[in-house]
Coordinates of C-alpha atoms in Angstrom, one line a residue:
Chain A
X22 CA 14.1 185.2 105.6
X23 CA 12.8 184.9 102.0
X24 CA 9.4 183.4 101.5
X25 CA 9.2 180.3 99.3
X26 CA 5.6 181.1 98.4
X27 CA 4.6 184.7 97.9
X28 CA 1.0 185.5 96.8
X29 CA 0.1 189.0 96.3
X30 CA -3.5 190.3 95.9
X31 CA -4.6 187.1 94.3
X32 CA -8.0 187.2 92.7
X33 CA -9.8 184.2 91.1
X34 CA -13.3 183.5 90.0
X35 CA -15.5 181.6 87.7
X36 CA -17.4 184.1 85.5
X37 CA -19.0 186.7 87.9
X38 CA -18.5 184.6 90.9
X39 CA -15.4 185.6 92.9
X40 CA -13.8 182.7 94.8
X41 CA -10.7 184.4 96.0
X42 CA -10.4 188.2 96.6
X43 CA -7.2 190.1 97.2
X44 CA -5.4 187.1 98.9
X45 CA -1.9 188.1 100.1
X46 CA 0.1 185.5 101.8
X47 CA 3.7 184.6 102.4
X48 CA 4.9 181.1 103.4
X49 CA 8.3 180.7 104.8
X50 CA 10.8 177.7 104.7
X51 CA 10.1 175.2 107.5
X52 CA 6.8 176.4 108.5
X53 CA 3.5 174.6 108.7
X54 CA 0.6 176.6 107.6
X55 CA -3.0 175.6 108.5
X56 CA -5.4 176.8 105.8
X57 CA -8.9 176.8 107.3
X58 CA -12.3 178.0 106.2
X59 CA -15.8 176.8 105.7
X60 CA -16.8 174.8 102.7
X61 CA -16.4 177.0 99.6
X62 CA -14.2 179.5 101.4
X63 CA -11.5 179.2 98.7
X64 CA -9.0 176.8 100.4
X65 CA -8.8 174.2 97.5
X66 CA -8.9 177.0 94.9
X67 CA -5.9 178.6 96.6
X68 CA -4.0 175.3 96.6
X69 CA -4.8 174.8 93.0
X70 CA -3.5 178.2 92.1
X71 CA -0.3 177.5 94.1
X72 CA 0.1 174.2 92.2
X73 CA -0.3 176.1 88.9
X74 CA -3.4 174.1 87.9
X75 CA -5.2 177.3 87.0
X76 CA -3.9 180.8 86.5
X77 CA -5.0 183.6 88.8
X78 CA -7.2 186.3 87.3
X79 CA -5.3 188.9 88.9
X80 CA -2.3 189.3 91.3
X81 CA 1.0 187.7 91.5
X82 CA 2.1 184.3 92.8
X83 CA 5.5 182.9 92.9
X84 CA 6.9 179.5 94.4
X85 CA 10.6 179.3 94.8
X86 CA 10.9 182.4 92.8
X87 CA 9.1 180.8 89.8
X88 CA 5.7 180.9 88.3
X89 CA 3.5 178.1 89.6
X90 CA 3.8 175.0 87.3
X91 CA 7.4 175.9 86.3
X92 CA 9.4 172.7 86.0
X93 CA 11.8 173.8 88.8
X94 CA 8.9 174.5 91.2
X95 CA 7.3 171.2 90.2
X96 CA 10.4 169.3 91.3
X97 CA 10.2 170.8 94.8
X98 CA 6.5 170.4 95.4
X99 CA 4.6 167.3 96.6
X100 CA 0.7 167.5 96.5
X101 CA -1.9 165.4 98.4
X102 CA -5.1 166.3 96.6
X103 CA -8.5 165.8 98.1
X104 CA -9.5 163.0 95.7
X105 CA -7.4 159.8 95.6
X106 CA -6.2 158.4 92.2
X107 CA -7.7 155.0 91.6
X108 CA -5.8 153.7 88.6
X109 CA -7.2 150.4 87.3
X110 CA -4.8 147.5 86.7
X111 CA -1.8 148.6 88.7
X112 CA -0.4 147.9 92.3
X113 CA 0.6 150.3 94.9
X114 CA 4.3 149.7 94.4
X115 CA 4.1 150.1 90.7
X116 CA 2.5 153.5 90.9
X117 CA 5.1 154.5 93.5
X118 CA 8.1 153.3 91.2
X119 CA 6.5 155.4 88.3
X120 CA 6.2 158.5 90.6
X121 CA 9.7 158.0 91.9
X122 CA 11.1 157.9 88.3
X123 CA 9.8 161.3 87.6
X124 CA 11.8 163.2 90.3
X125 CA 15.5 163.8 90.3
X126 CA 15.9 163.4 94.1
X127 CA 13.2 160.8 94.8
X128 CA 13.1 158.8 98.0
X129 CA 13.5 155.0 97.8
X130 CA 10.2 153.2 97.2
X131 CA 10.9 150.4 99.7
X132 CA 11.8 153.0 102.5
X133 CA 8.6 155.0 101.8
X134 CA 6.4 151.8 101.8
X135 CA 7.9 150.9 105.2
X136 CA 7.7 154.3 106.7
X137 CA 4.0 154.7 105.8
X138 CA 3.1 151.1 106.7
X139 CA 2.3 150.3 103.2
X140 CA 4.5 147.2 102.6
X141 CA 1.7 144.7 103.4
X142 CA -0.5 146.3 100.7
X143 CA 2.4 147.1 98.2
X144 CA 1.4 144.4 95.8
X145 CA -2.3 145.0 96.0
X146 CA -4.1 146.8 93.1
X147 CA -5.2 150.4 93.9
X148 CA -8.8 149.4 93.0
X149 CA -8.8 146.9 95.9
X150 CA -7.8 149.3 98.5
X151 CA -10.0 150.9 101.3
X152 CA -10.5 154.6 101.3
X153 CA -8.0 155.0 104.2
X154 CA -5.4 152.9 102.5
X155 CA -5.8 154.9 99.4
X156 CA -5.3 158.2 101.4
X157 CA -2.0 156.8 102.7
X158 CA -0.9 155.9 99.1
X159 CA -1.8 159.4 98.1
X160 CA 0.3 160.7 100.9
X161 CA 3.1 158.4 99.8
X162 CA 2.8 159.8 96.2
X163 CA 3.1 163.3 97.6
X164 CA 6.3 162.4 99.5
X165 CA 8.0 160.3 97.0
X166 CA 9.7 163.2 95.1
X167 CA 11.3 164.3 98.4
X168 CA 9.7 167.8 98.1
X169 CA 10.6 170.9 100.1
X170 CA 7.1 172.1 99.9
X171 CA 4.0 169.9 100.6
X172 CA 0.5 170.7 100.0
X173 CA -1.9 168.6 101.9
X174 CA -5.7 168.9 101.1
X175 CA -7.8 167.2 103.7
X176 CA -5.2 164.7 104.4
X177 CA -6.8 162.6 107.0
X178 CA -10.3 162.1 105.6
X179 CA -11.0 158.4 105.6
X180 CA -8.1 157.4 107.7
X181 CA -8.7 155.4 110.9
X182 CA -7.4 156.7 114.2
X183 CA -4.1 154.7 114.1
X184 CA -3.5 155.9 110.6
X185 CA -4.3 159.5 111.6
X186 CA -1.9 159.3 114.4
X187 CA 0.8 158.0 112.4
X188 CA 0.1 160.6 109.8
X189 CA 0.5 163.5 112.2
X190 CA 3.8 161.9 113.5
X191 CA 5.1 161.9 110.1
X192 CA 4.1 165.5 109.7
X193 CA 6.2 166.4 112.8
X194 CA 9.1 164.4 111.4
X195 CA 8.9 166.3 108.1
X196 CA 8.8 169.6 110.0
X197 CA 11.8 168.6 111.9
X198 CA 13.4 167.8 108.6
X199 CA 12.8 171.5 107.5
X200 CA 9.9 170.8 105.2
X201 CA 7.4 173.5 104.5
X202 CA 3.9 172.2 104.8
X203 CA 0.4 173.7 103.8
X204 CA -2.5 171.8 105.2
X205 CA -6.2 172.3 104.7
X206 CA -8.5 170.4 107.1
X207 CA -11.9 170.6 108.7
X208 CA -10.4 168.7 111.6
X209 CA -9.4 171.9 113.4
X210 CA -7.8 170.3 116.6
X211 CA -5.3 168.8 114.2
X212 CA -4.5 172.1 112.8
X213 CA -4.2 173.7 116.1
X214 CA -1.8 170.9 117.2
X215 CA 0.6 171.2 114.3
X216 CA 0.4 174.5 112.6
X217 CA 2.8 177.2 113.2
X218 CA 0.5 179.8 111.6
X219 CA -3.1 179.8 110.6
X220 CA -4.7 181.3 107.7
X221 CA -8.4 181.6 108.0
X222 CA -10.3 182.1 104.8
X223 CA -13.7 183.5 104.8
X224 CA -15.7 184.3 101.6
X225 CA -12.5 184.2 99.6
X226 CA -10.5 186.6 101.7
X227 CA -8.1 186.1 104.4
X228 CA -9.8 186.9 107.6
X229 CA -6.9 186.1 109.8
X230 CA -3.4 184.9 109.5
X231 CA -0.9 184.4 112.3
X232 CA -0.3 182.1 115.2
X233 CA -3.1 180.4 117.1
X234 CA -2.0 182.4 120.2
X235 CA -2.4 185.6 118.3
X236 CA -5.8 184.4 117.1
X237 CA -6.8 183.5 120.7
X238 CA -5.6 187.1 121.8
X239 CA -8.2 188.4 119.3
X240 CA -11.0 186.2 120.5
X241 CA -10.6 186.3 124.3
X242 CA -13.7 184.3 125.4
X243 CA -12.7 182.3 128.5
X244 CA -14.6 180.0 130.8
X245 CA -13.3 180.2 134.5
X246 CA -14.3 177.6 137.1
X247 CA -13.3 177.5 140.7
X248 CA -14.5 176.8 144.2
X249 CA -15.2 179.9 146.4
X250 CA -17.0 181.2 149.3
X251 CA -17.5 184.6 147.7
X252 CA -20.9 185.6 146.6
X253 CA -21.8 185.8 142.8
X254 CA -22.1 189.6 143.3
X255 CA -18.5 189.9 143.7
X256 CA -17.9 188.8 140.1
X257 CA -20.8 190.1 138.1
X258 CA -19.3 193.6 137.6
X259 CA -15.8 192.5 136.6
X260 CA -14.6 193.6 133.1
X261 CA -15.7 191.4 130.4
X262 CA -17.9 189.1 132.3
X263 CA -21.0 188.1 130.5
X264 CA -22.4 185.4 133.0
X265 CA -21.7 184.0 136.4
X266 CA -23.4 180.8 137.9
X267 CA -22.8 179.2 141.2
X268 CA -23.9 175.8 142.4
X269 CA -22.9 175.3 146.0
X270 CA -19.1 176.3 146.2
X271 CA -18.7 175.8 142.3
X272 CA -18.5 179.0 140.5
X273 CA -18.4 179.4 136.6
X274 CA -17.6 182.8 135.0
X275 CA -18.0 183.4 131.3
X276 CA -16.0 186.3 129.9
X277 CA -15.4 187.8 126.5
X278 CA -12.3 189.7 127.6
X279 CA -10.3 187.0 129.3
X280 CA -7.1 188.9 130.1
X281 CA -9.1 191.8 131.7
X282 CA -11.2 189.5 133.8
X283 CA -8.2 187.5 135.0
X284 CA -6.3 190.7 135.9
X285 CA -9.4 191.7 137.9
X286 CA -9.5 188.4 139.7
X287 CA -5.8 188.7 140.8
X288 CA -6.5 190.6 144.1
X289 CA -8.9 187.8 145.3
X290 CA -6.9 184.9 143.9
X291 CA -6.4 183.5 147.5
X292 CA -10.2 183.0 147.8
X293 CA -10.4 181.0 144.7
X294 CA -9.6 177.3 144.8
X295 CA -9.2 174.7 142.1
X296 CA -9.1 177.4 139.5
X297 CA -9.3 176.3 135.8
X298 CA -9.3 178.6 132.9
X299 CA -10.5 177.4 129.5
X300 CA -9.6 179.5 126.6
X301 CA -11.3 179.0 123.3
X302 CA -10.0 176.2 121.1
X303 CA -9.5 176.9 117.3
X304 CA -12.8 175.0 116.7
X305 CA -14.6 177.3 119.1
X306 CA -13.2 180.4 117.5
X307 CA -13.8 179.1 114.0
X308 CA -17.5 178.5 115.0
X309 CA -17.6 181.9 116.5
X310 CA -16.2 183.5 113.5
X311 CA -18.3 181.8 111.0
X312 CA -21.7 181.3 112.7
X313 CA -22.9 184.6 111.3
X314 CA -22.3 183.2 107.8
X315 CA -23.8 179.9 108.5
X316 CA -26.9 181.2 110.3
Chain B
X14 CA 15.1 157.9 80.0
X15 CA 14.3 156.1 83.2
X16 CA 11.3 158.2 83.7
X17 CA 10.0 157.4 80.2
X18 CA 10.8 153.7 80.6
X19 CA 9.0 153.5 83.8
X20 CA 6.0 155.4 82.2
X21 CA 6.0 153.0 79.3
X22 CA 6.1 149.9 81.5
X23 CA 3.4 151.2 83.8
X24 CA 1.1 152.1 80.8
X25 CA 1.8 148.7 79.1
X26 CA 0.7 146.8 82.3
X27 CA -2.6 148.6 82.7
X28 CA -3.5 149.3 79.1
X29 CA -2.5 145.9 77.6
X30 CA -1.4 143.1 79.9
X31 CA -4.2 143.7 82.5
X32 CA -6.9 145.0 80.2
X33 CA -8.5 141.9 78.6
X34 CA -11.4 143.8 77.0
X35 CA -8.9 146.0 75.2
X36 CA -7.1 142.9 73.9
X37 CA -10.3 141.3 72.9
X38 CA -11.9 144.1 71.1
X39 CA -8.7 145.3 69.4
X40 CA -7.2 141.8 68.4
X41 CA -9.4 138.8 69.1
X42 CA -12.6 140.2 67.6
X43 CA -11.1 141.5 64.2
X44 CA -9.3 138.2 64.0
X45 CA -12.6 136.4 64.7
X46 CA -14.3 138.4 62.0
X47 CA -11.5 137.7 59.6
X48 CA -11.9 134.0 60.1
X49 CA -15.6 134.2 59.9
X50 CA -15.8 136.1 56.6
X51 CA -13.0 134.2 54.9
X52 CA -13.5 130.7 56.1
X53 CA -16.9 130.0 57.8
X54 CA -19.5 132.2 56.1
X55 CA -18.3 131.5 52.5
X56 CA -19.0 128.8 49.9
X57 CA -16.5 127.5 47.4
X58 CA -13.0 128.9 46.9
X59 CA -12.5 132.5 48.1
X60 CA -10.2 134.4 45.7
X61 CA -6.8 135.2 47.2
X62 CA -7.4 138.9 46.6
X63 CA -10.4 138.9 49.0
X64 CA -8.4 137.1 51.7
X65 CA -5.6 139.8 51.3
X66 CA -8.0 142.7 51.1
X67 CA -10.1 141.6 53.9
X68 CA -7.1 141.2 56.1
X69 CA -6.2 144.9 55.4
X70 CA -9.8 145.9 56.3
X71 CA -9.6 144.0 59.6
X72 CA -6.2 145.6 60.4
X73 CA -7.8 149.0 59.9
X74 CA -10.9 147.9 61.9
X75 CA -8.7 146.8 64.7
X76 CA -6.9 150.1 64.8
X77 CA -10.1 151.9 64.8
X78 CA -11.7 150.0 67.6
X79 CA -8.3 150.3 69.5
X80 CA -8.3 154.2 69.1
X81 CA -12.0 155.1 69.3
X82 CA -13.1 152.6 72.0
X83 CA -10.0 151.6 73.9
X84 CA -7.8 154.6 73.9
X85 CA -10.5 157.3 74.0
X86 CA -12.1 155.5 77.1
X87 CA -8.8 155.0 78.7
X88 CA -7.8 158.5 78.5
X89 CA -11.1 159.8 79.7
X90 CA -11.0 157.4 82.7
X91 CA -7.6 158.6 83.4
X92 CA -8.7 162.2 83.3
X93 CA -11.5 161.4 85.7
X94 CA -9.3 159.6 88.1
X95 CA -7.0 162.6 88.2
X96 CA -4.1 160.8 86.5
X97 CA -3.8 163.5 83.9
X98 CA -3.6 166.1 86.6
X99 CA -1.1 164.0 88.5
X100 CA 1.2 163.7 85.4
X101 CA 0.9 167.4 84.8
X102 CA 2.1 168.2 88.4
X103 CA 5.1 166.0 87.9
X104 CA 8.3 167.5 86.6
X105 CA 7.9 165.6 83.3
X106 CA 4.5 166.9 82.5
X107 CA 1.9 165.2 80.3
X108 CA 3.8 164.8 77.1
X109 CA 5.4 161.6 78.1
X110 CA 2.0 160.2 79.2
X111 CA 0.4 160.9 75.7
X112 CA 3.5 159.7 74.0
X113 CA 3.5 156.4 76.0
X114 CA -0.2 155.7 75.3
X115 CA 0.4 156.6 71.7
X116 CA 3.3 154.1 71.5
X117 CA 1.2 151.4 73.1
X118 CA -1.7 152.0 70.7
X119 CA 0.8 151.7 67.7
X120 CA 2.2 148.5 69.2
X121 CA -1.2 147.0 69.5
X122 CA -1.8 148.0 65.9
X123 CA 1.4 146.1 64.9
X124 CA 0.3 143.1 67.0
X125 CA -3.0 143.1 65.0
X126 CA -0.8 143.1 61.7
X127 CA 1.0 140.1 63.1
X128 CA -1.9 138.2 64.2
X129 CA -4.1 138.9 61.1
X130 CA -1.1 138.4 58.9
X131 CA -0.5 135.1 60.7
X132 CA -4.0 134.0 60.1
X133 CA -3.8 135.1 56.5
X134 CA -0.6 133.1 55.9
X135 CA -1.4 130.1 58.1
X136 CA -5.1 129.7 57.5
X137 CA -5.8 131.4 54.2
X138 CA -2.5 130.6 52.4
X139 CA -1.8 134.3 51.7
X140 CA 1.6 134.8 50.3
X141 CA 3.2 138.4 50.1
X142 CA 6.6 139.6 49.7
X143 CA 8.7 141.0 52.7
X144 CA 8.5 144.5 51.1
X145 CA 4.6 144.3 51.0
X146 CA 4.5 143.2 54.7
X147 CA 6.7 146.0 55.5
X148 CA 4.6 148.4 53.5
X149 CA 1.5 147.0 55.3
X150 CA 2.9 147.7 58.8
X151 CA 4.0 151.2 57.8
X152 CA 0.6 152.1 56.2
X153 CA -1.3 150.6 59.3
X154 CA 0.9 152.9 61.6
X155 CA 0.2 156.0 59.5
X156 CA -3.5 155.1 59.5
X157 CA -3.5 154.5 63.2
X158 CA -2.1 158.0 63.8
X159 CA -5.4 159.5 62.3
X160 CA -7.6 157.4 64.4
X161 CA -5.6 157.9 67.5
X162 CA -5.8 161.5 67.3
X163 CA -9.7 161.2 66.8
X164 CA -9.6 159.1 69.9
X165 CA -7.7 161.7 71.9
X166 CA -10.2 164.2 70.7
X167 CA -13.1 162.1 71.8
X168 CA -11.5 161.6 75.2
X169 CA -12.2 165.3 76.0
X170 CA -15.9 164.7 76.1
X171 CA -16.8 165.2 79.8
X172 CA -19.2 162.3 80.5
X173 CA -18.4 158.7 80.1
X174 CA -21.9 157.9 78.9
X175 CA -21.6 160.6 76.2
X176 CA -18.3 159.1 75.1
X177 CA -19.7 155.6 74.9
X178 CA -22.6 156.8 72.7
X179 CA -20.1 158.8 70.6
X180 CA -17.7 155.9 70.2
X181 CA -20.5 153.8 68.9
X182 CA -22.0 156.5 66.6
X183 CA -18.6 157.2 65.0
X184 CA -16.8 153.8 64.8
X185 CA -19.5 151.5 63.3
X186 CA -21.0 153.9 60.8
X187 CA -17.4 154.9 59.7
X188 CA -16.4 151.2 59.5
X189 CA -19.5 150.4 57.3
X190 CA -19.5 153.3 55.0
X191 CA -15.7 153.3 54.4
X192 CA -16.0 149.6 53.3
X193 CA -14.2 147.8 56.2
X194 CA -17.0 145.3 56.7
X195 CA -18.2 144.8 53.1
X196 CA -17.0 146.3 49.7
X197 CA -18.0 150.0 49.4
X198 CA -19.4 149.1 46.0
X199 CA -22.3 147.5 47.7
X200 CA -23.4 150.6 49.4
X201 CA -26.1 152.9 47.9
X202 CA -24.7 155.3 45.2
X203 CA -25.4 158.4 47.4
X204 CA -23.4 157.0 50.2
X205 CA -20.3 155.9 48.4
X206 CA -18.7 159.5 47.9
X207 CA -19.2 160.0 51.6
X208 CA -17.5 156.7 52.5
X209 CA -14.7 157.6 50.3
X210 CA -13.9 160.7 52.4
X211 CA -13.5 158.7 55.6
X212 CA -9.9 158.3 57.0
X213 CA -10.5 154.6 57.4
X214 CA -11.3 154.4 53.6
X215 CA -8.0 156.0 52.5
X216 CA -6.0 153.6 54.8
X217 CA -8.0 150.5 53.7
X218 CA -7.7 151.3 50.0
X219 CA -4.0 152.0 50.4
X220 CA -3.4 148.7 52.3
X221 CA -5.5 146.8 49.7
X222 CA -3.6 148.2 46.7
X223 CA -0.3 147.5 48.3
X224 CA -1.2 143.9 49.5
X225 CA -2.9 142.9 46.1
X226 CA -0.9 144.7 43.5
X227 CA 2.1 146.2 45.3
X228 CA 0.8 149.7 44.1
X229 CA -0.5 152.9 45.7
X230 CA -2.3 156.0 44.5
X231 CA -1.7 159.7 45.4
X232 CA -5.3 160.1 46.6
X233 CA -4.9 157.7 49.5
X234 CA -1.7 159.3 50.6
X235 CA -3.1 162.8 50.5
X236 CA -6.4 161.8 52.1
X237 CA -4.5 160.2 54.9
X238 CA -2.1 163.2 55.3
X239 CA -5.1 165.6 55.3
X240 CA -7.0 163.8 57.9
X241 CA -3.8 163.5 60.1
X242 CA -2.9 167.2 59.9
X243 CA -6.4 168.4 60.4
X244 CA -7.0 166.2 63.4
X245 CA -3.6 167.2 64.9
X246 CA -4.6 170.8 64.6
X247 CA -7.9 170.3 66.1
X248 CA -6.4 168.3 69.0
X249 CA -3.8 171.1 69.6
X250 CA -6.5 173.8 69.6
X251 CA -8.8 171.8 71.7
X252 CA -6.1 171.1 74.4
X253 CA -5.2 174.8 74.4
X254 CA -8.9 175.8 74.8
X255 CA -9.3 173.3 77.5
X256 CA -6.3 174.4 79.4
X257 CA -7.4 178.0 79.1
X258 CA -10.8 177.2 80.8
X259 CA -10.6 178.4 84.4
X260 CA -13.1 175.8 85.7
X261 CA -10.5 173.1 85.2
X262 CA -12.7 170.7 83.2
X263 CA -9.5 169.2 81.7
X264 CA -8.4 168.3 85.1
X265 CA -11.7 166.9 86.2

């Protein structure tokens, strides 16, 4: 399958400060990419380059076979930037009608207002909206052109729980409709739940790209809990085990090589009751990967 | 066409209909000044030529306020709010945006011609031929183009506070030394040549000559043209330089 976004050895910086270093990334039709990283890792800069707001200092970048910012590429892209536009003197529906008029295959304004639960505030001025409402309007503006590729930069910041849930439902619908979505977010459970692939940026470089399962394979820390009559000494020397604690019949094993430890437990599985295995979440792995940087 | 029309409607609502301060400073204030200096703060009969000339001055003043306060602040606010960036990301780009704002600025200028002309006719008994009124409208538009370009240039200033200071520092001294508030002959001798180089002087003089004698002089046409071309070049170069800056200041 041909990628719709192809970035090859992208470099970008301000003066001597390099923000992105040799970023190579392919994005394929219909997938959701979770772009994660610490503050300043280069996520928003990478999105800005893809949108064509700034040219890369070095490397190649193409969207739909076009240079970023080319009119054909613009028609197929929707962007939800970090900052919401607060335009004075206009209402929600007025700004949506304006946006819809700019795209050849725009969605119906009334439909989008309904689908994003914005009908009640359609006639309100943008300046009168709350942060969460503005965020939803920004999402509507990103969708109104019926784009094939969506860039969502910290989309759920400021949204209440209901709005967040509705947002993620909408993302699943868009995925089902074959849309390609690139999301940056600091809410990693959200990314873990929806992203087909994760792209982890660290210090301007791609530290990992692939599925969450592949990331978990690389970082095999697991917590195993069970009830057993076996002594602690039976578990201490198992491969990968870093700590074993026992309180009554309750046993807790920490391992940094989950697969190897579980394989070693297989022969005594009959003696282990109420077994639970907790693999690391994306948040755990993210903290693990970045703690050296933050320390 | 639909895209352009929506853009034009959208900008008209926020720039004019729902922006009382813009209407006040661009139309009501110059109209108030015109009444004040031709009806209230005068004794005896005011010559017709003064009523006509001062109408021209207030038309130019209205356009200057419109461009250097209204449009400059509006464009800067849009840039800060991300509107410019949003327009750039849309398939139509930023040209329709600037074109729409420019058209509204010119229409406001035409409205000032209508309002001030209406006061001149209705209150001050000014009588001009249709051709003279047509020429006044045309010259006012040409003059507005220069000040509008200056307003666009000023909108590139990064900070709102700086723009506010700049608008005051440019508009009022320029209005005074180019003879919009009182005759340039009343200014000190050393200041008059400087005043006569201002874009507002050329337009005011051109309007005054057409309105009072139905004549014009090449210096006014050349001066206006020179300002327009120079400012257009500076705006083009500035936009290109800003777009080249990789820190994205133009997008704020």
